[in-house]
Amino acid sequence: MTSAPPSRPGALLRQPRLWLVPTVLSALVVLVLSLLYMGGILSPTDNLDRLPIALVDEDRGEPLPGQEETLGEQITSAVVSSRPGGDVDWRELDRAEAEDQLASGKVFGALVVPRDFTASVAALTTRQASKRPTLTVLSNPGVGSLGSSLAVRINQEAAHRASLAIGEQLVSSTGADPTARVLLADPVSVTTRPGHPLGERSGLGLTAFYFTLLLVLSGFLGGNLVNSGVDTALGYADSEVGPWHTRHPTVPITRTATLLLKMVMTAGVSLLTTTLVMAATIGILDMDASHLPLLWLFSYCAVVAVGLGVQAINAAFGGIGQLVSMFVFIALALPSSGATVPLEATPGFFRFLGVFEPMRQLSDGVRAILYFDARGDAGLHRAWAMVALGLGLALVFGFGMTRYYDRRGLARLTPQPAPK
């Protein structure tokens, strides 16, 4: 029997069926990725929704003549009423409460009115003035550079408006000469400093995001490599290295047993990959990090949760499982993580995704460990709960689907006898 002649590429390229699936899938994936990645970052200020910022009034001086409130009380009232649309969640706190919420990442920054503010403003119209009144803006780089920068800009704008309002009062109530009126028109200076400083090797608050990305990629890539490696070894997939092609004898095994094998191997491989991530970032690159045993344990559980999720999806969806898991753990997760652009500055769709998408949960846990002294109320408690939920869902979904396929008699391939 003679073998058929090899097909010519030109003839195959004229077959529409050859083009259909890769063209449609590529177009859809690129379109969705473009909308997801660019849609979440184009206009953070237009999408602000209750960005939490602390407002601290420490002013304890006597009110100015003819007024019932201190300037601190007037400023805080004006700041809160100046943005009625809900884009900023102004939290009126005392200094200790503000520092606590900065140290747990619950606020993105703070505007502080100092204790002697009214007195220093009153002194401007006398010879007793020794310095300009000052409002302090506190940043919080631990919540991410963009989120902290947004809060700083909002606070600086609020402080500038307060300065102009105070200047109007001073100019109208004094008989100052024209030169003095110019100086009094904008009398308040604004100083900006970190409210919760980070170490010098913290990437300006970005190391938490990139460390989390490494964990997700470790779980995603490790899960897919274990998946393809096991399928090849059991004879359910071909092995191709350069021009060499082999196929192992098919091992008769149920889908459920195959998934169990892959999940156990994923958990084992994750021990090595998690350790290498920490060795590279902390041991070699000297990233600022504390609570190292806790960081390793959380990182390992995170990598395993992602890896088992990948195995469950691959077991349920087969050949397109890698594409599905890519969307679940990468494409939808990155723009909804809140690690680079805060969720309070993204469209509502991304805030919705952030409720359950894994990277948001993992980045909150890593951020709490790296920047906020591993405080549970900084997001670590919720992160642990979501990791446990993710592990549970992966096990229930994966084994539920494989047992269903096995009961229906949907074997992966008909076993082939080993060559003699």
Coordinates of C-alpha atoms in Angstrom, one line a residue:
M1 CA 0.0 0.0 0.0
T2 CA 1.5 3.3 -1.0
S3 CA 1.3 6.3 1.3
A4 CA -0.5 9.5 0.2
P5 CA 1.8 12.3 -1.1
P6 CA 2.4 15.1 1.4
S7 CA 0.0 18.0 1.3
R8 CA 1.2 21.3 -0.2
P9 CA 1.0 24.4 2.1
G10 CA -0.5 26.5 -0.7
A11 CA -3.4 24.1 -1.1
L12 CA -4.0 23.9 2.6
L13 CA -4.0 27.7 2.9
R14 CA -6.9 27.9 0.5
Q15 CA -9.1 25.9 2.9
P16 CA -11.4 28.1 5.0
R17 CA -11.7 25.6 7.8
L18 CA -8.0 25.8 8.5
W19 CA -8.3 29.6 9.0
L20 CA -11.6 29.7 10.9
V21 CA -10.8 28.7 14.5
P22 CA -7.4 30.4 15.0
T23 CA -8.6 33.6 13.3
V24 CA -11.8 33.9 15.3
L25 CA -10.1 33.0 18.6
S26 CA -7.2 35.3 18.1
A27 CA -9.4 38.2 17.1
L28 CA -11.7 37.8 20.1
V29 CA -8.8 37.4 22.6
V30 CA -7.0 40.5 21.3
L31 CA -10.2 42.5 21.3
V32 CA -11.2 41.5 24.9
L33 CA -7.6 42.0 26.2
S34 CA -7.5 45.5 24.7
L35 CA -10.8 46.5 26.2
L36 CA -9.8 45.1 29.6
Y37 CA -6.3 46.5 30.0
M38 CA -6.9 49.9 28.5
G39 CA -10.5 50.3 29.8
G40 CA -9.4 50.2 33.4
I41 CA -6.6 52.8 33.3
L42 CA -7.5 55.5 30.8
S43 CA -9.1 58.0 33.2
P44 CA -8.7 57.2 36.9
T45 CA -9.9 60.6 38.0
D46 CA -13.1 60.3 36.0
N47 CA -13.9 57.0 37.7
L48 CA -13.2 57.9 41.3
D49 CA -15.7 56.3 43.7
R50 CA -15.3 57.0 47.4
L51 CA -11.5 57.1 47.5
P52 CA -10.8 57.0 51.3
I53 CA -8.8 60.0 52.6
A54 CA -8.4 61.0 56.2
L55 CA -9.2 64.6 57.3
V56 CA -7.6 65.5 60.7
D57 CA -8.4 68.8 62.5
E58 CA -6.0 69.4 65.4
D59 CA -6.6 73.2 65.5
R60 CA -7.2 74.2 69.1
G61 CA -6.8 77.9 68.9
E62 CA -9.4 80.7 69.6
P63 CA -11.6 81.6 66.6
L64 CA -10.8 84.8 64.7
P65 CA -12.5 87.9 65.8
G66 CA -16.2 87.9 64.8
Q67 CA -16.2 84.1 64.0
E68 CA -17.6 81.2 66.0
E69 CA -15.5 78.4 64.6
T70 CA -11.7 77.9 64.3
L71 CA -10.2 77.9 60.9
G72 CA -9.6 74.1 61.2
E73 CA -13.4 73.5 61.7
Q74 CA -14.1 75.8 58.7
I75 CA -11.6 74.0 56.5
T76 CA -12.8 70.5 57.3
S77 CA -16.4 71.5 56.7
A78 CA -15.5 73.2 53.4
V79 CA -13.4 70.2 52.2
V80 CA -16.1 67.7 52.9
S81 CA -18.8 69.8 51.2
S82 CA -16.6 70.7 48.2
R83 CA -16.8 67.1 46.6
P84 CA -20.4 66.1 47.1
G85 CA -20.4 63.6 44.3
G86 CA -19.0 60.7 46.3
D87 CA -15.7 60.5 44.5
V88 CA -13.9 60.9 47.8
D89 CA -14.7 59.3 51.1
W90 CA -13.5 62.0 53.6
R91 CA -13.0 60.4 57.0
E92 CA -12.8 62.9 59.8
L93 CA -10.5 61.3 62.3
D94 CA -8.2 62.3 65.1
R95 CA -4.4 62.0 64.6
A96 CA -4.1 58.6 66.2
E97 CA -7.0 57.2 64.2
A98 CA -5.5 58.6 61.0
E99 CA -2.1 57.1 61.7
D100 CA -3.7 53.8 62.4
Q101 CA -5.6 53.7 59.2
L102 CA -2.5 54.8 57.2
A103 CA -0.6 52.0 58.8
S104 CA -3.3 49.5 57.8
G105 CA -3.8 50.8 54.2
K106 CA -7.4 51.8 54.9
V107 CA -6.9 55.4 53.7
F108 CA -4.8 56.6 50.7
G109 CA -3.6 59.7 52.4
A110 CA -4.5 62.4 54.9
L111 CA -4.9 66.2 55.2
V112 CA -3.9 67.5 58.6
V113 CA -4.7 71.0 60.1
P114 CA -2.1 71.6 62.8
R115 CA -2.8 72.6 66.4
D116 CA -1.8 76.3 66.1
F117 CA -3.3 76.9 62.7
T118 CA -5.8 79.6 63.6
A119 CA -3.3 81.4 65.8
S120 CA -0.7 81.4 63.1
V121 CA -3.2 82.9 60.6
A122 CA -4.2 85.6 63.1
A123 CA -0.6 86.5 63.5
L124 CA -0.2 87.3 59.8
T125 CA -1.9 90.7 60.3
T126 CA 0.4 91.6 63.2
R127 CA 4.1 92.0 63.7
Q128 CA 4.1 88.8 65.7
A129 CA 4.1 86.6 62.6
S130 CA 7.1 84.3 62.5
K131 CA 6.1 81.8 59.8
R132 CA 3.5 81.0 57.3
P133 CA 0.5 78.8 58.4
T134 CA 1.0 75.3 57.1
L135 CA -1.3 72.5 56.2
T136 CA 0.3 69.0 56.0
V137 CA -0.5 66.4 53.4
L138 CA 0.4 62.8 54.2
S139 CA 0.8 60.2 51.5
N140 CA 0.5 56.5 51.8
P141 CA 2.9 54.8 49.3
G142 CA 1.9 51.4 50.7
V143 CA -1.4 51.5 48.8
G144 CA 0.4 51.9 45.5
S145 CA 2.1 54.9 43.9
L146 CA -0.9 55.9 41.7
G147 CA -3.4 55.7 44.5
S148 CA -1.2 57.6 46.9
S149 CA -0.5 60.3 44.2
L150 CA -4.2 60.7 43.6
A151 CA -4.8 61.3 47.3
V152 CA -1.9 63.8 47.5
R153 CA -3.2 65.7 44.5
I154 CA -6.8 65.8 46.0
N155 CA -5.4 67.0 49.3
Q156 CA -3.2 69.6 47.8
E157 CA -6.1 71.0 45.8
A158 CA -8.2 71.1 48.9
A159 CA -5.5 72.9 50.8
H160 CA -5.0 75.4 48.1
R161 CA -8.8 76.2 48.0
A162 CA -8.7 76.6 51.8
S163 CA -5.7 79.0 51.5
L164 CA -7.5 81.2 49.0
A165 CA -10.7 81.3 51.2
I166 CA -8.6 82.3 54.2
G167 CA -6.9 84.9 52.1
E168 CA -10.2 86.5 51.2
Q169 CA -11.2 86.7 54.8
L170 CA -7.9 88.3 55.8
V171 CA -7.9 90.8 52.9
S172 CA -11.5 91.9 53.5
S173 CA -11.0 92.3 57.3
T174 CA -7.7 94.2 57.3
G175 CA -6.7 97.6 55.9
A176 CA -3.4 96.2 54.6
D177 CA -1.5 98.0 51.9
P178 CA -1.6 96.6 48.3
T179 CA 1.7 94.7 48.8
A180 CA 0.5 93.1 52.0
R181 CA -2.8 92.2 50.3
V182 CA -1.0 90.2 47.6
L183 CA 0.9 88.3 50.3
L184 CA -2.3 87.7 52.3
A185 CA -4.3 86.5 49.2
D186 CA -2.7 83.0 49.4
P187 CA -1.2 82.8 52.9
V188 CA -1.0 79.1 53.6
S189 CA 1.9 76.8 52.7
V190 CA 1.4 73.1 52.1
T191 CA 4.0 70.4 53.0
T192 CA 3.8 66.8 51.8
R193 CA 5.5 63.9 53.5
P194 CA 4.8 60.1 53.8
G195 CA 2.3 59.2 56.4
H196 CA 3.4 55.6 56.5
P197 CA 7.0 55.4 55.0
L198 CA 8.2 52.3 53.2
G199 CA 11.7 51.0 52.9
E200 CA 14.0 52.2 50.1
R201 CA 13.8 48.9 48.3
S202 CA 10.1 48.7 48.1
G203 CA 9.7 50.0 44.5
L204 CA 7.7 53.0 45.7
G205 CA 4.9 50.7 46.7
L206 CA 5.0 48.5 43.6
T207 CA 6.9 45.4 45.0
A208 CA 3.7 44.0 46.4
F209 CA 2.1 44.0 42.9
Y210 CA 5.1 42.5 41.1
F211 CA 5.6 39.9 43.8
T212 CA 2.0 38.9 43.6
L213 CA 2.3 38.7 39.8
L214 CA 5.2 36.3 40.2
L215 CA 3.1 34.1 42.5
V216 CA 0.2 34.0 40.0
L217 CA 2.5 33.3 37.1
S218 CA 4.3 30.6 39.1
G219 CA 1.0 28.8 39.8
F220 CA -0.3 29.4 36.3
L221 CA 2.8 28.2 34.4
G222 CA 3.6 25.5 36.9
G223 CA 0.0 24.1 36.6
N224 CA 0.1 24.1 32.8
L225 CA 3.5 22.5 32.7
V226 CA 2.5 19.8 35.0
N227 CA -0.7 19.3 33.0
S228 CA 1.2 18.8 29.7
G229 CA 4.0 16.8 31.2
V230 CA 1.7 14.3 32.8
D231 CA -0.4 14.0 29.7
T232 CA 2.7 13.3 27.7
A233 CA 4.1 10.8 30.1
L234 CA 0.7 8.9 30.3
G235 CA 0.4 8.8 26.5
Y236 CA -2.4 11.2 26.1
A237 CA -0.3 13.9 24.3
D238 CA 2.5 13.8 21.9
S239 CA 6.1 14.8 22.8
E240 CA 7.9 17.0 20.3
V241 CA 11.4 18.3 20.8
G242 CA 12.8 19.9 17.7
P243 CA 12.4 17.4 14.9
W244 CA 11.9 14.4 17.3
H245 CA 8.4 13.2 17.8
T246 CA 7.4 10.4 20.2
R247 CA 4.3 9.2 21.8
H248 CA 4.3 7.0 24.9
P249 CA 2.0 4.0 25.3
T250 CA -1.3 5.1 26.7
V251 CA -1.8 4.3 30.4
P252 CA -5.4 3.4 31.3
I253 CA -6.4 5.8 34.0
T254 CA -9.6 7.6 34.9
R255 CA -10.0 11.3 34.6
T256 CA -10.4 11.6 38.4
A257 CA -7.2 9.7 39.1
T258 CA -5.4 11.8 36.5
L259 CA -6.5 15.0 38.1
L260 CA -5.5 13.8 41.5
L261 CA -2.0 13.0 40.2
K262 CA -1.7 16.4 38.6
M263 CA -2.9 18.3 41.7
V264 CA -0.5 16.4 44.0
M265 CA 2.4 17.1 41.6
T266 CA 1.4 20.8 41.4
A267 CA 1.5 21.1 45.2
G268 CA 4.9 19.5 45.2
V269 CA 6.4 21.6 42.4
S270 CA 5.0 24.7 44.1
L271 CA 7.3 24.1 47.1
L272 CA 10.3 24.7 44.8
T273 CA 8.9 27.6 42.8
T274 CA 7.7 29.5 45.8
T275 CA 11.1 29.2 47.5
L276 CA 12.9 30.3 44.3
V277 CA 10.6 33.4 44.0
M278 CA 11.6 34.4 47.5
A279 CA 15.2 33.5 47.0
A280 CA 15.4 35.6 43.9
T281 CA 13.5 38.7 45.1
I282 CA 14.6 38.8 48.7
G283 CA 17.9 36.9 48.8
I284 CA 19.4 38.1 45.5
L285 CA 17.7 41.4 44.7
D286 CA 17.4 42.4 48.4
M287 CA 13.7 43.4 48.3
D288 CA 12.5 44.9 51.5
A289 CA 10.5 42.2 53.3
S290 CA 9.7 41.2 56.8
H291 CA 7.7 38.3 58.4
L292 CA 9.5 35.9 56.0
P293 CA 8.1 32.6 57.3
L294 CA 4.5 34.0 57.0
L295 CA 5.3 35.5 53.6
W296 CA 6.6 32.1 52.4
L297 CA 3.5 30.2 53.8
F298 CA 1.1 32.7 52.3
S299 CA 3.0 32.7 49.0
Y300 CA 3.0 28.9 48.8
C301 CA -0.7 28.6 49.5
A302 CA -1.4 31.3 46.9
V303 CA 0.7 29.5 44.2
V304 CA -1.0 26.2 45.1
A305 CA -4.5 27.8 44.9
V306 CA -3.7 29.1 41.4
G307 CA -2.1 25.9 40.3
L308 CA -5.0 23.7 41.4
G309 CA -7.4 26.1 39.8
V310 CA -5.5 25.7 36.5
Q311 CA -5.7 21.9 36.8
A312 CA -9.4 22.0 37.6
I313 CA -10.1 24.2 34.6
N314 CA -8.0 22.1 32.3
A315 CA -9.7 18.9 33.4
A316 CA -13.1 20.5 32.8
F317 CA -12.5 22.2 29.5
G318 CA -9.8 20.1 27.9
G319 CA -7.9 21.7 25.0
I320 CA -9.2 25.2 25.6
G321 CA -8.6 25.0 29.3
Q322 CA -5.3 26.9 29.1
L323 CA -7.2 29.8 27.4
V324 CA -9.9 29.8 30.0
S325 CA -7.5 29.7 32.9
M326 CA -5.5 32.5 31.2
F327 CA -8.6 34.7 31.3
V328 CA -9.4 33.7 34.9
F329 CA -6.0 34.2 36.4
I330 CA -4.3 36.7 34.1
A331 CA -6.5 38.7 31.7
L332 CA -9.4 39.5 34.1
A333 CA -7.2 39.5 37.2
L334 CA -4.6 42.1 36.3
P335 CA -6.8 45.1 35.7
S336 CA -9.0 44.3 38.7
S337 CA -6.2 43.7 41.1
G338 CA -6.2 47.2 42.5
A339 CA -2.5 47.0 42.9
T340 CA -1.4 49.5 40.3
V341 CA -4.6 51.5 39.7
P342 CA -6.8 51.5 42.9
L343 CA -10.2 49.9 42.4
E344 CA -11.8 53.2 43.6
A345 CA -10.4 54.8 40.4
T346 CA -11.6 52.1 37.9
P347 CA -15.0 51.6 36.2
G348 CA -17.6 49.7 38.1
F349 CA -17.0 46.5 36.1
F350 CA -13.5 46.2 37.4
R351 CA -14.6 46.9 41.0
F352 CA -17.1 44.0 40.5
L353 CA -14.3 41.7 39.3
G354 CA -12.1 42.7 42.2
V355 CA -14.6 41.1 44.6
F356 CA -13.6 37.6 43.6
E357 CA -10.7 37.7 41.1
P358 CA -7.7 36.0 42.6
M359 CA -5.0 38.6 42.0
R360 CA -6.9 41.2 44.1
Q361 CA -7.1 38.9 47.0
L362 CA -3.5 37.8 46.8
S363 CA -2.1 41.3 46.3
D364 CA -4.0 42.5 49.4
G365 CA -2.4 39.7 51.5
V366 CA 1.1 40.3 50.1
R367 CA 0.7 44.1 50.6
A368 CA -0.4 43.6 54.2
I369 CA 2.7 41.4 54.9
L370 CA 5.2 43.6 53.1
Y371 CA 4.0 47.1 54.0
F372 CA 1.6 46.9 56.9
D373 CA 3.3 44.7 59.5
A374 CA 1.1 41.6 58.5
R375 CA -2.0 43.2 60.1
G376 CA -5.1 41.2 59.6
D377 CA -7.3 44.3 59.2
A378 CA -4.9 45.5 56.4
G379 CA -6.4 42.8 54.2
L380 CA -4.5 39.7 55.4
H381 CA -7.5 38.1 57.1
R382 CA -9.6 38.4 54.0
A383 CA -6.8 37.2 51.8
W384 CA -6.4 34.0 53.8
A385 CA -10.2 33.4 53.6
M386 CA -10.2 33.9 49.8
V387 CA -7.2 31.6 49.3
A388 CA -9.0 28.9 51.3
L389 CA -12.2 29.5 49.3
G390 CA -10.2 29.3 46.0
L391 CA -8.6 26.0 47.0
G392 CA -12.0 24.6 48.0
L393 CA -13.6 25.7 44.7
A394 CA -10.8 24.2 42.7
L395 CA -11.2 20.8 44.4
V396 CA -15.0 20.8 44.2
F397 CA -15.2 22.0 40.6
G398 CA -12.3 19.8 39.3
F399 CA -13.2 16.5 40.9
G400 CA -16.9 17.2 40.4
M401 CA -16.4 17.5 36.6
T402 CA -14.0 14.5 36.3
R403 CA -16.3 12.2 38.3
Y404 CA -19.2 13.3 36.1
Y405 CA -17.2 12.5 32.9
D406 CA -16.0 9.2 34.4
R407 CA -19.6 8.1 35.3
R408 CA -20.7 9.0 31.8
G409 CA -18.0 6.8 30.4
L410 CA -16.3 9.7 28.6
A411 CA -12.7 8.3 28.5
R412 CA -10.0 10.6 27.2
L413 CA -8.6 8.2 24.6
T414 CA -8.9 4.6 23.8
P415 CA -5.9 2.9 25.4
Q416 CA -3.4 1.5 22.9
P417 CA -1.3 -1.6 23.7
A418 CA 2.4 -1.0 24.3
P419 CA 4.6 -2.0 21.4
K420 CA 6.2 -5.5 21.7

